[in-house]
Amino acid sequence: MLSTRLPAAWRGLSPRRWPSQCAVWRGWGAGRVCADCASRFAPAVPRRERCALPVQAGIAVCSACIAAPPDFDAASARVDDGFPWDRLIAAFKFHGALELAPAFAEAIVEALRVVARTPRPKDG
């Protein structure tokens, strides 16, 4: 049985929390994206309601979305399409890096929590 061969310190941990190499800097930590990289490269920033691009706090919709509204009502995002996420998303989508799924799922859940906590104007 696998659990009897694991070090005692690991036995109570969920498999997705076992030590592994961080996909960003290749150091050892818990999960495929370590907590340091997640906080450095995925800071919680205010985002626009429709296009989910970063914006200063207090601005809900950008002028571009007002001038030419997208074909959808809202979007949410936790990270920008830049380093290291562009590389990690490509590895997940096109190279079978399924071990990144928990990190992406946690990021999506956090983005949706932020959206849920954000007050929305009432439709008139």
GROMACS .gro file of C-alpha atoms in nm:
model
  124
    1MET     CA    1   0.000   0.000   0.000
    2LEU     CA    2   0.129   0.346  -0.093
    3SER     CA    3   0.055   0.511   0.242
    4THR     CA    4   0.285   0.275   0.431
    5ARG     CA    5   0.581   0.370   0.212
    6LEU     CA    6   0.532   0.745   0.255
    7PRO     CA    7   0.733   0.937   0.513
    8ALA     CA    8   0.529   0.983   0.830
    9ALA     CA    9   0.511   1.362   0.783
   10TRP     CA   10   0.338   1.317   0.446
   11ARG     CA   11   0.077   1.059   0.547
   12GLY     CA   12  -0.181   1.308   0.673
   13LEU     CA   13  -0.147   1.541   0.376
   14SER     CA   14  -0.377   1.548   0.078
   15PRO     CA   15  -0.189   1.424  -0.233
   16ARG     CA   16  -0.217   1.766  -0.395
   17ARG     CA   17  -0.027   1.910  -0.096
   18TRP     CA   18   0.266   1.670  -0.112
   19PRO     CA   19   0.597   1.841  -0.172
   20SER     CA   20   0.668   1.895  -0.539
   21GLN     CA   21   0.880   2.116  -0.758
   22CYS     CA   22   0.729   2.456  -0.825
   23ALA     CA   23   0.651   2.486  -1.194
   24VAL     CA   24   0.773   2.847  -1.192
   25TRP     CA   25   1.112   2.846  -1.019
   26ARG     CA   26   1.171   2.470  -0.977
   27GLY     CA   27   1.216   2.494  -0.599
   28TRP     CA   28   1.046   2.254  -0.359
   29GLY     CA   29   0.718   2.347  -0.196
   30ALA     CA   30   0.358   2.235  -0.152
   31GLY     CA   31   0.172   2.214  -0.482
   32ARG     CA   32   0.290   2.274  -0.839
   33VAL     CA   33   0.284   2.652  -0.790
   34CYS     CA   34   0.438   2.735  -0.452
   35ALA     CA   35   0.278   2.990  -0.220
   36ASP     CA   36   0.558   3.243  -0.281
   37CYS     CA   37   0.511   3.233  -0.659
   38ALA     CA   38   0.132   3.242  -0.629
   39SER     CA   39   0.148   3.557  -0.416
   40ARG     CA   40   0.418   3.717  -0.633
   41PHE     CA   41   0.271   3.640  -0.976
   42ALA     CA   42  -0.101   3.632  -0.890
   43PRO     CA   43  -0.166   3.929  -0.663
   44ALA     CA   44  -0.527   4.011  -0.591
   45VAL     CA   45  -0.598   4.321  -0.799
   46PRO     CA   46  -0.924   4.496  -0.883
   47ARG     CA   47  -1.055   4.400  -1.226
   48ARG     CA   48  -1.313   4.542  -1.463
   49GLU     CA   49  -1.652   4.373  -1.459
   50ARG     CA   50  -1.681   4.305  -1.831
   51CYS     CA   51  -1.330   4.244  -1.963
   52ALA     CA   52  -1.154   4.143  -1.636
   53LEU     CA   53  -0.848   4.355  -1.712
   54PRO     CA   54  -0.673   4.512  -1.411
   55VAL     CA   55  -0.805   4.853  -1.312
   56GLN     CA   56  -0.783   5.099  -1.025
   57ALA     CA   57  -1.021   5.031  -0.741
   58GLY     CA   58  -1.363   5.189  -0.786
   59ILE     CA   59  -1.382   5.161  -1.166
   60ALA     CA   60  -1.625   4.890  -1.270
   61VAL     CA   61  -1.636   4.923  -1.648
   62CYS     CA   62  -1.367   5.065  -1.875
   63SER     CA   63  -1.429   5.315  -2.153
   64ALA     CA   64  -1.350   5.054  -2.419
   65CYS     CA   65  -1.628   4.826  -2.289
   66ILE     CA   66  -1.869   5.119  -2.272
   67ALA     CA   67  -1.787   5.227  -2.628
   68ALA     CA   68  -1.796   4.875  -2.774
   69PRO     CA   69  -1.946   4.629  -2.524
   70PRO     CA   70  -1.830   4.270  -2.564
   71ASP     CA   71  -2.084   4.001  -2.650
   72PHE     CA   72  -2.092   3.883  -2.288
   73ASP     CA   73  -2.207   4.045  -1.964
   74ALA     CA   74  -1.910   3.976  -1.737
   75ALA     CA   75  -1.574   3.808  -1.709
   76SER     CA   76  -1.349   3.716  -1.419
   77ALA     CA   77  -0.979   3.644  -1.404
   78ARG     CA   78  -0.728   3.578  -1.130
   79VAL     CA   79  -0.410   3.626  -1.334
   80ASP     CA   80  -0.296   3.817  -1.639
   81ASP     CA   81  -0.181   3.646  -1.957
   82GLY     CA   82   0.189   3.697  -1.891
   83PHE     CA   83   0.484   3.533  -1.717
   84PRO     CA   84   0.462   3.271  -1.574
   85TRP     CA   85   0.096   3.195  -1.643
   86ASP     CA   86   0.122   3.205  -2.023
   87ARG     CA   87   0.383   2.927  -2.011
   88LEU     CA   88   0.196   2.723  -1.749
   89ILE     CA   89  -0.139   2.748  -1.927
   90ALA     CA   90   0.022   2.636  -2.254
   91ALA     CA   91   0.185   2.341  -2.076
   92PHE     CA   92  -0.152   2.243  -1.928
   93LYS     CA   93  -0.350   2.282  -2.250
   94PHE     CA   94  -0.108   2.147  -2.509
   95HIS     CA   95   0.147   1.932  -2.327
   96GLY     CA   96  -0.060   1.734  -2.078
   97ALA     CA   97   0.066   1.904  -1.761
   98LEU     CA   98  -0.243   1.794  -1.568
   99GLU     CA   99  -0.061   1.835  -1.237
  100LEU     CA  100  -0.123   2.210  -1.279
  101ALA     CA  101  -0.502   2.163  -1.262
  102PRO     CA  102  -0.529   2.214  -0.883
  103ALA     CA  103  -0.336   2.542  -0.902
  104PHE     CA  104  -0.561   2.668  -1.182
  105ALA     CA  105  -0.876   2.550  -1.004
  106GLU     CA  106  -0.773   2.734  -0.687
  107ALA     CA  107  -0.709   3.050  -0.891
  108ILE     CA  108  -1.052   3.028  -1.058
  109VAL     CA  109  -1.227   2.974  -0.725
  110GLU     CA  110  -1.045   3.274  -0.575
  111ALA     CA  111  -1.140   3.492  -0.873
  112LEU     CA  112  -1.505   3.393  -0.832
  113ARG     CA  113  -1.489   3.467  -0.458
  114VAL     CA  114  -1.364   3.817  -0.537
  115VAL     CA  115  -1.650   3.866  -0.785
  116ALA     CA  116  -1.901   3.742  -0.526
  117ARG     CA  117  -1.771   3.990  -0.265
  118THR     CA  118  -1.774   4.286  -0.504
  119PRO     CA  119  -2.087   4.500  -0.471
  120ARG     CA  120  -2.272   4.535  -0.801
  121PRO     CA  121  -2.496   4.825  -0.903
  122LYS     CA  122  -2.864   4.739  -0.901
  123ASP     CA  123  -3.043   4.724  -1.236
  124GLY     CA  124  -3.294   5.002  -1.250
   0.00000   0.00000   0.00000
